[in-house]
Each structure stands twice: as C-alpha cells, then as structure tokens.
mmCIF file of C-alpha atoms in Angstrom:
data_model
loop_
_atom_site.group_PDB
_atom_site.id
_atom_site.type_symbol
_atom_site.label_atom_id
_atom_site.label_comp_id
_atom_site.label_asym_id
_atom_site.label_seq_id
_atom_site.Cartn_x
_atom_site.Cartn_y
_atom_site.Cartn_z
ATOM 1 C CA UNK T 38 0.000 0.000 0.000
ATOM 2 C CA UNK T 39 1.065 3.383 -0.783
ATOM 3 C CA UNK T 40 2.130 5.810 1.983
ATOM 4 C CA UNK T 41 0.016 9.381 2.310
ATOM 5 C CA UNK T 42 2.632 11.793 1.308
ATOM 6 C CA UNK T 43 0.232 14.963 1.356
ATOM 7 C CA UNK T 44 -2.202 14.943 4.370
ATOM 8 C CA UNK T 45 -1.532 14.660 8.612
ATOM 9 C CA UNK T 46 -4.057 12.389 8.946
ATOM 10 C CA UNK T 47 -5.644 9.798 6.965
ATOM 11 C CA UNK T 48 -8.775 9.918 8.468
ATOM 12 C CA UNK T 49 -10.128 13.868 7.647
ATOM 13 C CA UNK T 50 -13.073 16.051 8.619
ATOM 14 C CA UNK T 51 -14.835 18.167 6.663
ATOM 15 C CA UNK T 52 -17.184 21.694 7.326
ATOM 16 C CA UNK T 53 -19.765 22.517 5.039
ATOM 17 C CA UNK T 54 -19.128 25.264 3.521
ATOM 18 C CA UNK T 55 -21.789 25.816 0.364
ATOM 19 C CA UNK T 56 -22.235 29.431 0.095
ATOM 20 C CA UNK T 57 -24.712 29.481 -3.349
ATOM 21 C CA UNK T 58 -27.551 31.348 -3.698
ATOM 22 C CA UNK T 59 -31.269 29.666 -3.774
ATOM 23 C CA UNK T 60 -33.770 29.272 -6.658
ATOM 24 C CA UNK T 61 -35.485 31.483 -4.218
ATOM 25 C CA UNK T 62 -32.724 34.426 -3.771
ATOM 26 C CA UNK T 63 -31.746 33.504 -0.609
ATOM 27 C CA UNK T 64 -27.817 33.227 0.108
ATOM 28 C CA UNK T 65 -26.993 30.361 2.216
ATOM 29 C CA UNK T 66 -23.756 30.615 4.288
ATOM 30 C CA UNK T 67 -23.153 26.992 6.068
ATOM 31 C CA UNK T 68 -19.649 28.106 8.084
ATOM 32 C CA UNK T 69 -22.059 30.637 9.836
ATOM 33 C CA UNK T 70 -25.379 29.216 10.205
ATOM 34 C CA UNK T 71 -23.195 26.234 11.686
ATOM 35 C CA UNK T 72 -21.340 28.343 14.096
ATOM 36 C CA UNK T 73 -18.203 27.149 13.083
ATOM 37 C CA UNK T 74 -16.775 30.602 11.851
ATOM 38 C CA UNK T 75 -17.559 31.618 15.883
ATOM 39 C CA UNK T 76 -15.710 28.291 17.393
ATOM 40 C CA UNK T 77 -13.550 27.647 14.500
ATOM 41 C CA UNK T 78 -10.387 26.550 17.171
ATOM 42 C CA UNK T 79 -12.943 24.529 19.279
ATOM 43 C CA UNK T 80 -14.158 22.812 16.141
ATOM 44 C CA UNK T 81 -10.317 22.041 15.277
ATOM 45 C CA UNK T 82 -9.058 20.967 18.493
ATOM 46 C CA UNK T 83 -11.781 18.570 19.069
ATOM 47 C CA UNK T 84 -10.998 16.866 15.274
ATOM 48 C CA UNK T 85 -7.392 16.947 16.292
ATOM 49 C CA UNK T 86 -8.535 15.033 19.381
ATOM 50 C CA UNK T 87 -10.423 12.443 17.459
ATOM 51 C CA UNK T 88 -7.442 11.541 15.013
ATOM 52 C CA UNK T 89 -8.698 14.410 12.317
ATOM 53 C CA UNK T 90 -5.485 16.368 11.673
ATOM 54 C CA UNK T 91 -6.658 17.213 8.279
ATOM 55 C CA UNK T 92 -9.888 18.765 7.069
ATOM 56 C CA UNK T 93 -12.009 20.959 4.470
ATOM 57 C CA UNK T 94 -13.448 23.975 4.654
ATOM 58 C CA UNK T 95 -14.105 27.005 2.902
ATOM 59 C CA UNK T 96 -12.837 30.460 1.908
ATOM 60 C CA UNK T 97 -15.874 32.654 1.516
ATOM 61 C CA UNK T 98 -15.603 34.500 -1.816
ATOM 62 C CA UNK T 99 -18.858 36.197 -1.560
ATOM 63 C CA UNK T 100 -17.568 37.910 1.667
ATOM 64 C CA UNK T 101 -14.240 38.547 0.978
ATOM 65 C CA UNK T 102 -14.554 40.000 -2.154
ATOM 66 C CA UNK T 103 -17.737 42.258 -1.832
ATOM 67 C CA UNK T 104 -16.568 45.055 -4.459
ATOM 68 C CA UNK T 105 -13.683 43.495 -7.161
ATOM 69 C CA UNK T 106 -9.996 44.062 -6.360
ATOM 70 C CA UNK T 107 -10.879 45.485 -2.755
ATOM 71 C CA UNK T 108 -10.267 42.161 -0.425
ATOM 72 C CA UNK T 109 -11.489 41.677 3.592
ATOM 73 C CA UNK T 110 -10.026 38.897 4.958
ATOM 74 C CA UNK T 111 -11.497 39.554 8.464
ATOM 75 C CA UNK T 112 -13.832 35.645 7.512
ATOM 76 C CA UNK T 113 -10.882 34.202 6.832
ATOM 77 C CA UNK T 114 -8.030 34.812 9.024
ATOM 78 C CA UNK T 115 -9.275 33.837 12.421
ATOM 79 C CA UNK T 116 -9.599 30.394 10.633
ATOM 80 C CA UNK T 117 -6.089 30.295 9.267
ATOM 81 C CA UNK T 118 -4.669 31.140 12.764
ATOM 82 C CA UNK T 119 -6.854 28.453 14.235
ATOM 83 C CA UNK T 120 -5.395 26.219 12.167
ATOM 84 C CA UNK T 121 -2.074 27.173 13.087
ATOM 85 C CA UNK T 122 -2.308 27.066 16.291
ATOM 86 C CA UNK T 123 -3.509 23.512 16.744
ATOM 87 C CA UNK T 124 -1.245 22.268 13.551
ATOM 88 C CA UNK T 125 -4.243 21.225 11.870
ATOM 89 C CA UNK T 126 -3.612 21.080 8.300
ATOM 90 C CA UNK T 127 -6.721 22.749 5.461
ATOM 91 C CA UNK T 128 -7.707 21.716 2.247
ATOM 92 C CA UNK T 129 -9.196 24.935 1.172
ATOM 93 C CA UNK T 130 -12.365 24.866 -1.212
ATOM 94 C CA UNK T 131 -12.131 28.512 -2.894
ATOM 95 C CA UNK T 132 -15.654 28.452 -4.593
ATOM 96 C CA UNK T 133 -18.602 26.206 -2.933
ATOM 97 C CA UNK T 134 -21.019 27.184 -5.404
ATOM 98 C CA UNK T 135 -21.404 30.352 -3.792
ATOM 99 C CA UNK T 136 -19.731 33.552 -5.531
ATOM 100 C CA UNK T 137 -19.827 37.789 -5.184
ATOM 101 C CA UNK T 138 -23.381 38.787 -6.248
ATOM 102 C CA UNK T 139 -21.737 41.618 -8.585
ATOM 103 C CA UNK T 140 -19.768 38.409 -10.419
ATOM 104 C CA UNK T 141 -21.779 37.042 -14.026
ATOM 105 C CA UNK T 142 -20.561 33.743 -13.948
ATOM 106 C CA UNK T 143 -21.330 32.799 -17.792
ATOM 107 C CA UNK T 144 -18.773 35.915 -18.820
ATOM 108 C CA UNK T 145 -14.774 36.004 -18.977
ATOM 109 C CA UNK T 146 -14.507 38.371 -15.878
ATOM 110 C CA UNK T 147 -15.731 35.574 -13.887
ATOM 111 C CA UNK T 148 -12.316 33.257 -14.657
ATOM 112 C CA UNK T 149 -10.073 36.138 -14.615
ATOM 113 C CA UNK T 150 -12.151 37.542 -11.289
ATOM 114 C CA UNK T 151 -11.662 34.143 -9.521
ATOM 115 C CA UNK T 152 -8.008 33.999 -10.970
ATOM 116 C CA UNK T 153 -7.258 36.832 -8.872
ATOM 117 C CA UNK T 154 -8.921 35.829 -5.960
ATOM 118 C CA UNK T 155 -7.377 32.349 -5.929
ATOM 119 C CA UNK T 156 -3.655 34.358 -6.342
ATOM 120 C CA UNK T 157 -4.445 36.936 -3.427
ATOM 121 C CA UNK T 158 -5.526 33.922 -0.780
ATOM 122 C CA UNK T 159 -2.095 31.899 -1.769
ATOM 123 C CA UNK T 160 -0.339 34.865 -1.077
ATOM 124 C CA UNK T 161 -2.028 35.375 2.424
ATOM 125 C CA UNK T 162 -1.608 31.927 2.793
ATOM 126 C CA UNK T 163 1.920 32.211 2.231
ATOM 127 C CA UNK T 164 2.238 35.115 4.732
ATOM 128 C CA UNK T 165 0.321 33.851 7.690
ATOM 129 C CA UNK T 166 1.958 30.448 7.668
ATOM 130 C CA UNK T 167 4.615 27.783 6.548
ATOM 131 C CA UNK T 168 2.243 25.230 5.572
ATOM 132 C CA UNK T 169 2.231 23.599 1.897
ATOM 133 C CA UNK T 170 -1.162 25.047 1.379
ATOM 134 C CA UNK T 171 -3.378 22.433 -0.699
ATOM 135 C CA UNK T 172 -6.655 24.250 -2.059
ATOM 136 C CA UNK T 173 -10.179 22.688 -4.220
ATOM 137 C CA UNK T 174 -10.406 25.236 -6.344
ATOM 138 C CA UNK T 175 -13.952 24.899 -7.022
ATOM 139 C CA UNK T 176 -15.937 22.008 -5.474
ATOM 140 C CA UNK T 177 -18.228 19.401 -7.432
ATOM 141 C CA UNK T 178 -18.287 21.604 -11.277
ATOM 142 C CA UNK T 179 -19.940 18.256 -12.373
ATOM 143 C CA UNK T 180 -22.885 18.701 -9.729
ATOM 144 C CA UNK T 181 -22.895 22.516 -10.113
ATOM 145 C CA UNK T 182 -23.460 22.584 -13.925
ATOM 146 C CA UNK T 183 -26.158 19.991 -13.150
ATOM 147 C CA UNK T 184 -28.176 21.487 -10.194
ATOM 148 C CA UNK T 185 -27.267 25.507 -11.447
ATOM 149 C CA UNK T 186 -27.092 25.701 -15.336
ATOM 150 C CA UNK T 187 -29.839 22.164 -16.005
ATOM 151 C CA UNK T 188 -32.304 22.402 -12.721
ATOM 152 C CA UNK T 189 -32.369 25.541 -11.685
ATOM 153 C CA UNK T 190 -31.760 24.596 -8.583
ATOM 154 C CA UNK T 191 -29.341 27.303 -7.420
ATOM 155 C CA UNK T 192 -27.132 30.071 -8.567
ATOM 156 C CA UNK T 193 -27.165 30.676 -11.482
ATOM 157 C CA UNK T 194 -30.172 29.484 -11.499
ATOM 158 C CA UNK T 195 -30.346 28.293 -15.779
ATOM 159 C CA UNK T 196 -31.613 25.141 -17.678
ATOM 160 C CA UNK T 197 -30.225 23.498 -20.500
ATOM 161 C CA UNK T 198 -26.927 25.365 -19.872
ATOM 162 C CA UNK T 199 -25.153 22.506 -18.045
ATOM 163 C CA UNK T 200 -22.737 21.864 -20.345
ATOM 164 C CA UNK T 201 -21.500 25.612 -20.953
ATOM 165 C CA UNK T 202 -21.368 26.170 -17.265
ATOM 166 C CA UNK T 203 -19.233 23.054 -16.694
ATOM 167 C CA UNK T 204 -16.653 24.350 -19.198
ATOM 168 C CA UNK T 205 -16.693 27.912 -17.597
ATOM 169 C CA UNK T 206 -16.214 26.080 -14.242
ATOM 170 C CA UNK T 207 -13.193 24.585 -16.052
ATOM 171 C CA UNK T 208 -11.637 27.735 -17.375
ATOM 172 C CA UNK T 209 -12.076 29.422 -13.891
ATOM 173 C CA UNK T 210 -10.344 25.989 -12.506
ATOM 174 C CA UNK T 211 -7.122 26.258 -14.750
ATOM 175 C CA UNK T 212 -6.980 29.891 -14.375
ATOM 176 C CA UNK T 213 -6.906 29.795 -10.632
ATOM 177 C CA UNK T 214 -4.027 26.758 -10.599
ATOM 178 C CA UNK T 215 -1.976 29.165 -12.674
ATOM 179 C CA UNK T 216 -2.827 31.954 -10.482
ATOM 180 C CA UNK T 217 -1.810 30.318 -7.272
ATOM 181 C CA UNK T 218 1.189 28.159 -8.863
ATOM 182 C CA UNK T 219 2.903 32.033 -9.807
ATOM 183 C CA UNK T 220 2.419 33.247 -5.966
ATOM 184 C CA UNK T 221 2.950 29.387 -4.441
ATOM 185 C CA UNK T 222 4.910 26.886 -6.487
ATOM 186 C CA UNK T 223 4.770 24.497 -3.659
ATOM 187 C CA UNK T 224 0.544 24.384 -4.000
ATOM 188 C CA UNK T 225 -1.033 21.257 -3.944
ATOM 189 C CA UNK T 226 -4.498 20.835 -5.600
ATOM 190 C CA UNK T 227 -7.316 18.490 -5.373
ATOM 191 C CA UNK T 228 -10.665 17.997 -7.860
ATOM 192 C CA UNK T 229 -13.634 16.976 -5.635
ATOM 193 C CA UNK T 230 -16.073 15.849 -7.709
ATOM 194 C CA UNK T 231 -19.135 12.691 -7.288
ATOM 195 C CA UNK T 232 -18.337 9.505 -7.869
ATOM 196 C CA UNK T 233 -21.294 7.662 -9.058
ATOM 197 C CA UNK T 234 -22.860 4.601 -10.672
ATOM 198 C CA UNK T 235 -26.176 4.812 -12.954
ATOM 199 C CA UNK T 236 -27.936 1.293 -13.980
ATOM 200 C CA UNK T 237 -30.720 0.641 -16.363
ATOM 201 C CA UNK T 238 -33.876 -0.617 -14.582
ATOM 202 C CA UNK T 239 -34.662 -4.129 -15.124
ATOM 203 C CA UNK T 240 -36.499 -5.051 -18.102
ATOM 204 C CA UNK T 241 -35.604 -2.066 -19.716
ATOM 205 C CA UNK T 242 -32.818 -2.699 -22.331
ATOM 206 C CA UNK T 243 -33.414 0.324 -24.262
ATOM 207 C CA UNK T 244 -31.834 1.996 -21.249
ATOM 208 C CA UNK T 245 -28.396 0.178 -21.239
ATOM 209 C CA UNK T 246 -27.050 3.163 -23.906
ATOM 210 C CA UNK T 247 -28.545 6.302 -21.896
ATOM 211 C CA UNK T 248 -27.745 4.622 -18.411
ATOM 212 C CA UNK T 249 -24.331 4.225 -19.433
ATOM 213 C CA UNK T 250 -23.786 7.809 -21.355
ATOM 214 C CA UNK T 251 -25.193 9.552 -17.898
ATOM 215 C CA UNK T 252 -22.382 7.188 -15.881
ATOM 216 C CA UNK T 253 -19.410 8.390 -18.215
ATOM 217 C CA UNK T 254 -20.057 12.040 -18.054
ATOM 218 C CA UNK T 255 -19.198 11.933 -14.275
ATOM 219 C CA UNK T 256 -15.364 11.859 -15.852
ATOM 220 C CA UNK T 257 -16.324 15.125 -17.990
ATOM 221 C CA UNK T 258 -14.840 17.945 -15.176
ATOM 222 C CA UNK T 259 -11.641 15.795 -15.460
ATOM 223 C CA UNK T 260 -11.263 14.976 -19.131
ATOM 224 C CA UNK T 261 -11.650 18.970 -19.988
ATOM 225 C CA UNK T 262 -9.314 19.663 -17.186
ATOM 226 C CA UNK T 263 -6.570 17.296 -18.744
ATOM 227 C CA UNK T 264 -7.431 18.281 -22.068
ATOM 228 C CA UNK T 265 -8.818 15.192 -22.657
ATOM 229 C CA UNK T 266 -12.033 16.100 -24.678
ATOM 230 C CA UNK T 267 -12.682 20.192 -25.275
ATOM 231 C CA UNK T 268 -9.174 20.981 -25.596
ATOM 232 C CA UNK T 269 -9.900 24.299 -26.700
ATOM 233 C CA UNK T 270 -10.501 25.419 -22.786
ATOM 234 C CA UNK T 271 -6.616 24.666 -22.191
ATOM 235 C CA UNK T 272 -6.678 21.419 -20.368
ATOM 236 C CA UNK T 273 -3.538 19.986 -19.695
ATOM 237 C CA UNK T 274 -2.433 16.976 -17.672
ATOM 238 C CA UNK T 275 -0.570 18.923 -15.633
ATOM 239 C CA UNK T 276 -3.990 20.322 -13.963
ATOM 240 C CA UNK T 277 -5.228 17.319 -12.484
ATOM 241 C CA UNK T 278 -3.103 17.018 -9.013
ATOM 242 C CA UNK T 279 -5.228 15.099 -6.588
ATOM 243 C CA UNK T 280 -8.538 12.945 -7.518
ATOM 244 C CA UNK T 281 -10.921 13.763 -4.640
ATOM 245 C CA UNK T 282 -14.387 11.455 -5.288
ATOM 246 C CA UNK T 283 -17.245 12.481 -3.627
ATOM 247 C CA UNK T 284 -19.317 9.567 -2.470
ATOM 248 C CA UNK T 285 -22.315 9.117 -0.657
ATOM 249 C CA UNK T 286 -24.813 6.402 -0.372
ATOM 250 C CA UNK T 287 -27.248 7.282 -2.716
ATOM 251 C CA UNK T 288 -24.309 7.766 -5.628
ATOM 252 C CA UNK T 289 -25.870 4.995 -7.531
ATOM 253 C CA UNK T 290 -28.935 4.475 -8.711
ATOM 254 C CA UNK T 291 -31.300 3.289 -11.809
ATOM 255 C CA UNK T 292 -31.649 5.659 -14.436
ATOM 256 C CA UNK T 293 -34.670 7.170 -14.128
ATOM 257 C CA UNK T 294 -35.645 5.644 -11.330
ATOM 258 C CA UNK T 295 -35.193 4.786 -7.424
ATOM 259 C CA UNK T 296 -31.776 4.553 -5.384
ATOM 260 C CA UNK T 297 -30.177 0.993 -5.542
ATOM 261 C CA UNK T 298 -28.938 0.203 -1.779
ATOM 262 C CA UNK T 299 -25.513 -1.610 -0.951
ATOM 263 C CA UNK T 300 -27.451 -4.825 -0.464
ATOM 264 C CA UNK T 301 -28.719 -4.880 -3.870
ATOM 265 C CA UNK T 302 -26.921 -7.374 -6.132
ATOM 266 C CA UNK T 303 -26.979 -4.470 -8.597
ATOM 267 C CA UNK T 304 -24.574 -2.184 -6.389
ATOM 268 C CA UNK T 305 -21.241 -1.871 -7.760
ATOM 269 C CA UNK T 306 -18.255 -1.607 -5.126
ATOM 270 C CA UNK T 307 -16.677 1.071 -4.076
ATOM 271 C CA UNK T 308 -13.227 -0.303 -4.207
ATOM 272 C CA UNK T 309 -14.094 -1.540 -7.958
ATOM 273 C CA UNK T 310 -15.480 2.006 -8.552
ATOM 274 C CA UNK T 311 -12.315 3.642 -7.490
ATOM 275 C CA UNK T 312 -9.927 1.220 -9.176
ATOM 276 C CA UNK T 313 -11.912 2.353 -12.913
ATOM 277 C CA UNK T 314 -10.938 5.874 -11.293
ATOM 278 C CA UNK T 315 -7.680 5.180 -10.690
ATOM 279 C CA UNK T 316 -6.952 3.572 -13.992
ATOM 280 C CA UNK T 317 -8.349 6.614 -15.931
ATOM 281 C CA UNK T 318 -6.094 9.281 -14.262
ATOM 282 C CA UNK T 319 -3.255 7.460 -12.402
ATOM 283 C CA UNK T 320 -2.971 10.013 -9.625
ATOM 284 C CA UNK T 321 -3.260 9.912 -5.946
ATOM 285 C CA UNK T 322 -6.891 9.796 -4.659
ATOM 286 C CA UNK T 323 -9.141 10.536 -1.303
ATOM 287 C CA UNK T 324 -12.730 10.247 -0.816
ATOM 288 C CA UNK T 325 -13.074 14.079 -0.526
ATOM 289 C CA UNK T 326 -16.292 13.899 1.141
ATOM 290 C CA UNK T 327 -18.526 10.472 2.408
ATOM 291 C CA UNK T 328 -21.120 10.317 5.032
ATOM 292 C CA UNK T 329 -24.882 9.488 6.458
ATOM 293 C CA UNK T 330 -27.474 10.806 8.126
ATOM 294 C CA UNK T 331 -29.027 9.882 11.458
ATOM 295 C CA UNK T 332 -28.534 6.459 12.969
ATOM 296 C CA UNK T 333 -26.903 5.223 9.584
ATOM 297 C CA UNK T 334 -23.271 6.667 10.023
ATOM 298 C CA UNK T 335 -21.453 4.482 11.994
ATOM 299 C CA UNK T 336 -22.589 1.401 9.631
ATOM 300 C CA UNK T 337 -21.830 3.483 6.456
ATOM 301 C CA UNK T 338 -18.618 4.939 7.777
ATOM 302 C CA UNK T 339 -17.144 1.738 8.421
ATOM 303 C CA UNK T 340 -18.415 0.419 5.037
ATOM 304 C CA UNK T 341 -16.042 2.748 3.087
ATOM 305 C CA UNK T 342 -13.220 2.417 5.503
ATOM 306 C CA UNK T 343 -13.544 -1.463 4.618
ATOM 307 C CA UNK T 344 -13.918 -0.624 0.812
ATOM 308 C CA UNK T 345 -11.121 2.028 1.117
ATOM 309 C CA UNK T 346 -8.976 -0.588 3.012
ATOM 310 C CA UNK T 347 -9.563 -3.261 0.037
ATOM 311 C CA UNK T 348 -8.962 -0.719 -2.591
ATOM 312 C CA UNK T 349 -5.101 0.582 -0.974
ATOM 313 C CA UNK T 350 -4.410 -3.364 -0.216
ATOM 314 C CA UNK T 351 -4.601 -3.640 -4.347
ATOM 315 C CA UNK T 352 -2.595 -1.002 -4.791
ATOM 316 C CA UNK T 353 -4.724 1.950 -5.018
ATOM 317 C CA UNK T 354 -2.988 5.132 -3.709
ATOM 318 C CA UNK T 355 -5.766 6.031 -1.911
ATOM 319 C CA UNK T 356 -4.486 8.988 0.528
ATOM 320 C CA UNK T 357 -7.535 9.826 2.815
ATOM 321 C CA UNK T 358 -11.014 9.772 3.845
ATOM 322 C CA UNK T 359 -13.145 12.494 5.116
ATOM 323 C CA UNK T 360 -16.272 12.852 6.587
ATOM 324 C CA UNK T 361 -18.634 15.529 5.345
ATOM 325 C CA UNK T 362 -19.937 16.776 6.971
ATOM 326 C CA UNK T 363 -18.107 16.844 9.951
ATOM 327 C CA UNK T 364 -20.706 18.542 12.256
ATOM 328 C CA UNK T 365 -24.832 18.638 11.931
ATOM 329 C CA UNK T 366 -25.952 21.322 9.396
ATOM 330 C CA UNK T 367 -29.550 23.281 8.746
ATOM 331 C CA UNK T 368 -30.426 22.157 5.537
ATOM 332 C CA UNK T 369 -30.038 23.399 2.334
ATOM 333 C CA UNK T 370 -33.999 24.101 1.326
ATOM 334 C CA UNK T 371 -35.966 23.782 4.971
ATOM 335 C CA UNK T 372 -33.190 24.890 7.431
ATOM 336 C CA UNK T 373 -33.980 21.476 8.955
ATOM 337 C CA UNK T 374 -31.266 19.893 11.779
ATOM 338 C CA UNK T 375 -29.616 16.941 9.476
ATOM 339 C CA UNK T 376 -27.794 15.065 11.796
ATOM 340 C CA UNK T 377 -24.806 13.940 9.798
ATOM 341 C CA UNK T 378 -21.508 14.596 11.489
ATOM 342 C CA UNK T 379 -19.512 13.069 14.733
ATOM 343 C CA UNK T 380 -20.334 16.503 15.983
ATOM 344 C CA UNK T 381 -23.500 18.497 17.082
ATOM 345 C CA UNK T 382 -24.567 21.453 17.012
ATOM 346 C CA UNK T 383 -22.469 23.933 19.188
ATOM 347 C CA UNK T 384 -23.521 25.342 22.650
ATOM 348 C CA UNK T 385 -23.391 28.723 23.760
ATOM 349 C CA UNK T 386 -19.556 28.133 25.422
ATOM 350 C CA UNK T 387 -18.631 26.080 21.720
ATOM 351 C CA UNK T 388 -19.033 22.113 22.928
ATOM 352 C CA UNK T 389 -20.901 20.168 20.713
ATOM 353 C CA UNK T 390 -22.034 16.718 21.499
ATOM 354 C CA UNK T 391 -20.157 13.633 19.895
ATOM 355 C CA UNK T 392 -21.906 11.160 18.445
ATOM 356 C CA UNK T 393 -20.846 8.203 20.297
ATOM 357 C CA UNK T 394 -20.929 5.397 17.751
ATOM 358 C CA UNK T 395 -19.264 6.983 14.850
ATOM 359 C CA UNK T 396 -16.681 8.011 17.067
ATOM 360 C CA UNK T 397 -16.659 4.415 17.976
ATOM 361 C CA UNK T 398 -16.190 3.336 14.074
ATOM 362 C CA UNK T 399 -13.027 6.117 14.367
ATOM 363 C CA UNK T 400 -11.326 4.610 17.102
ATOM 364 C CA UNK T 401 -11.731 1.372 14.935
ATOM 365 C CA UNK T 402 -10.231 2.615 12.112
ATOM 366 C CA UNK T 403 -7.516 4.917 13.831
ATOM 367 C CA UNK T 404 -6.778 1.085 15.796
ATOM 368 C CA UNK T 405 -5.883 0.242 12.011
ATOM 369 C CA UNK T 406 -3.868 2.655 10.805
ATOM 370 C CA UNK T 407 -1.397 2.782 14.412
ATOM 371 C CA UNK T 408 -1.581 -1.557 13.456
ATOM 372 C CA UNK T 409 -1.038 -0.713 9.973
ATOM 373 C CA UNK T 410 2.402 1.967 10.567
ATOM 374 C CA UNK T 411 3.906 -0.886 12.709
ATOM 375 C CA UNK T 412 3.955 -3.282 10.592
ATOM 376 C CA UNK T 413 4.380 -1.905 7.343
ATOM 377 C CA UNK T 414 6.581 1.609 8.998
ATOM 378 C CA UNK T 415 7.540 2.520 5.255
ATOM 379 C CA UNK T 416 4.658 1.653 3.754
ATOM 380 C CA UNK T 417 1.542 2.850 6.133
ATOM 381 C CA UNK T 418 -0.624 6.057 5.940
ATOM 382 C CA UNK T 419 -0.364 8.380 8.509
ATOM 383 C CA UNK T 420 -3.252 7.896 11.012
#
C-alpha cells in the first residue's frame, strides 16, 4: 500500500461550507449558520482530538470580495490562525457554489475575477503560515453545472446550460491553478467531484445506452481539465493534481428511477469504482467527502473504511477519507437539523455533542492505521 505523502491524517473532517444562492434568492452561508466561523479553534481541536489532523473547509468568496480588487479577509483569518495554532492542516475549497453577487458567472470576468482571488488567498496563505497550502479550487463543477445551469436549482439558477457552465467552471479551474502556482509553487491541488454509478432498470434494455452515457459524463470535469475532450478550454495533464471522489450512499442508482442500496446485487463496489478511477487518471486519490445521516453513520462509515482498506491493499494510492460533513448542518432548502456529522450542534460556550458510535467506528479505524504503521513503517498512511 502506498504511503500518504500529502495529508496529517488519513482519516479527515470536513465543514460545510456551500455558500450558493437559492432558486429562491436567498444566500446560504453553512460556516455561519453552523457556528463554526464563531468556534472555528474549538471545532479544530476537538478533530485533532479524534485523530482528524486534516480537514475541508471554505474560503468565503462572496464575503471577501464584496466590491472586485478590494479584499477583507477579516472571515478568513481567524480560521487560518486556528489552524495554526492547533497544527491542523486545510484543504481549502475557494468556490462552494457560492460567488460575489456583482460576479456574471457565464462571462470572462468571472475566470479572470476568480483567478485573482485564488492568487491573493495563496499569497495570504503564504504570509500567515509555513504550511504547503493544498486548495479545491472549485468544489463538485460536475454537480454545479447539473443542479445551477440544467435544474435551476441554485445560482445561477439556468436550464439546458449545463454543459457551458461546466466548461466555464473549467476555465475558472485552470486559471486559478496558474494563479496560485505564480504566488505558491509548492501548491497542492485536489478535484472533488461525485463519484457515481447509474444502472438501467430491469427489463428495460433500451436503457443500457442512456444509463451508461449519464455514468461516463461523471469523468467530464476531469477529461476537460486534462485536455482530454474540449481541448480548446486549455486542459492539460498537468492540472489534475489530486482525484478527490465524492461519495455518498445514494451515488448509484437506476436511471430514471429509485436509489439501488448496498445490499442490492446491482450495487457496484466502491473499491471496484475507485480502481476504474484510478486507472483513468493514475494520480493519488481521497474520498473528498462520504457520510450518512441519522442512525446510519457508523454502519456506512465503516463500510467505506472497509472498501477504502480493500482498494489501498490492491494497490490503489488512496491517501484519505473524510467525513462531510463533519458537524450537523440546517439544511439546504428547509433549514432542517440533518444530523450527519460526529459533531452536534455547538452550545453557547462552543461544545458540541459527539456522536458516540461513529466516534466508535473512528477509534476502529484509527486502531488500524497505528496496526497498519507498525507493521508496514515505510509503507503505512499516517493515522
């Protein structure tokens, strides 16, 4: 198995950190309506505490960049000295769907807007601390050109306009490597984005062609970022650093139809998934986001630490896991209490409660990785 030469910790937490704008106008703001922006170092220590040396979370765009060129970085820097301070180590998502309202995301000042951005964050990065700083530059562009330029669902809010807002997501995405590469050479980069499986139903044959077309264009993001397929953005190998797969357990499913559950005889792997991924692209790989809700996420957790485990002991450089989110969030569209993370909700002195059994699955699975350094000391992950 290959050793994690990028992250603290294997096992990695992650804050929500979506900052779009409803169908309905309303602009959604997870870091604050979580509280974590308020106990940011309480959040980090108790992570650190739990084996989670590593996480995600967000730079807010939409706050820090309210008129163009003039930058506050008052939401961002009592997060970067947090981290400091208890050596926790951030994989910074840039854009979360969520972006200034002044920006027009289908037009060129968006990329070169967000260029700039990405280039003035490296360089406070670079200022405020030693750290190799490893950033998403924009999360989930395959999910994003689905629910904001085909649905509707959120900014910017289009239909039938998936495909053009995928490739703008991909300019902006090259643009802000280069960016950050001329203030940070030593950057690291990851590209979060779902990892799925779509079926036909049964009994439905004429499906097999459209079932498999909808499966395959889950690799689109990455294909124009390598220059793969629409070379004309200015893919290049050379932009794909880090695979991060985002994987949940309703990631496959028949096409047009219901969710097929990991029971199913129908549900593909996870470890086979990630091998096909692995195979495409060749480069090191984390699940950047997996979780549950409710009473579900210790049994899910440990599923894809077992899948995860299987996929490294065939060679898969799989680098990390992290669970997203990390701490219960409002939802998206009722502001309802999903209960998704090892952590609660946050107190009026910054405790949240711990959700016993997926800590449980984590002292498992850290049990693992101190079993797995001792044995194999050149060839383990750090835990």
């Amino acid at each position: 198995m290959q050793p994690s030469n990028h992250f603290k910790s294997f096992m990695m937490g992650g804050f929500e950190c979506s900052t779009h704008r409803r169908a309905d106008g309303r602009r959604l703001d997870l870091i604050a309506s979580t509280h974590h922006d308020k106990w940011v170092l309480e959040d980090y220590r108790v992570l650190k505490a739990h084996g989670l040396k590593t996480v995600r979370d967000g730079v807010r765009w939409h706050l820090i960049e309210e008129k163009a060129g003039q930058y506050n970085w008052s939401s961002l820097l009592p997060m970067v000295k947090a981290a400091k301070q208890v050596q926790t180590q951030v994989i910074w998502d840039l854009c979360h769907y969520g972006l200034p309202d002044d920006v027009n995301i289908w037009r060129p000042e968006f990329v070169t807007r967000f260029a700039k951005f990405a280039a003035e964050t490296a360089r406070l990065l670079h200022n405020e601390t030693d750290e190799i700083p490893i950033f998403c530059p924009i999360n989930e562009m395959s999910f994003w050109a689905w629910a904001g330029g085909d649905k509707a669902m959120f900014n910017p809010m289009a239909k039938g306009r998936g495909l053009e807002l995928k490739q703008q997501l991909v300019r902006a995405t090259i643009a802000a490597i280069e960016a950050i590469r001329n203030v940070d050479p030593r950057a690291r980069f990851i590209t979060a984005e779902p990892l799925i499986n779509v079926l036909p139903r049964n009994g439905r044959p004429r499906d097999k062609g459209p079932a498999e077309a909808y499966r395959q264009a889950q690799f689109e993001a990455f294909d124009m970022l390598i220059g793969e397929i629409w070379p004309g953005l200015g893919g290049d190998p050379q932009y794909l650093d880090m695979v991060g797969l985002n994987y949940y357990s309703n990631n496959q499913w028949y096409l047009g139809g219901e969710t097929i559950p990991p029971h199913s005889p129908s549900y593909r792997p996870l470890h086979d998934m990630l091998a096909e991924v692995y195979l495409r692209y060749g480069r090191p790989m984390l699940l950047a986001e997996t979780g549950a809700e409710g009473e579900g996420r210790p049994a899910w957790v440990g599923h894809v630490y077992e899948e995860v485990a299987r996929a490294r002991k065939s060679g898969i450089p799989m680098e990390g896991v992290c669970l997203y989110p990390v701490t219960d969030y409002p939802g998206w569209e009722n502001n309802r209490h999903c209960p998704t993370g090892l952590l609660g909700f946050a107190d009026q002195h910054g405790q949240r409660p711990i959700y016993a059994p997926l800590a449980g699955v984590l002292r498992q699975w850290q049990s693992y990785c101190d079993q797995e350094s001792q044995h194999n000391p050149s060839e383990s992950v750090s835990a």
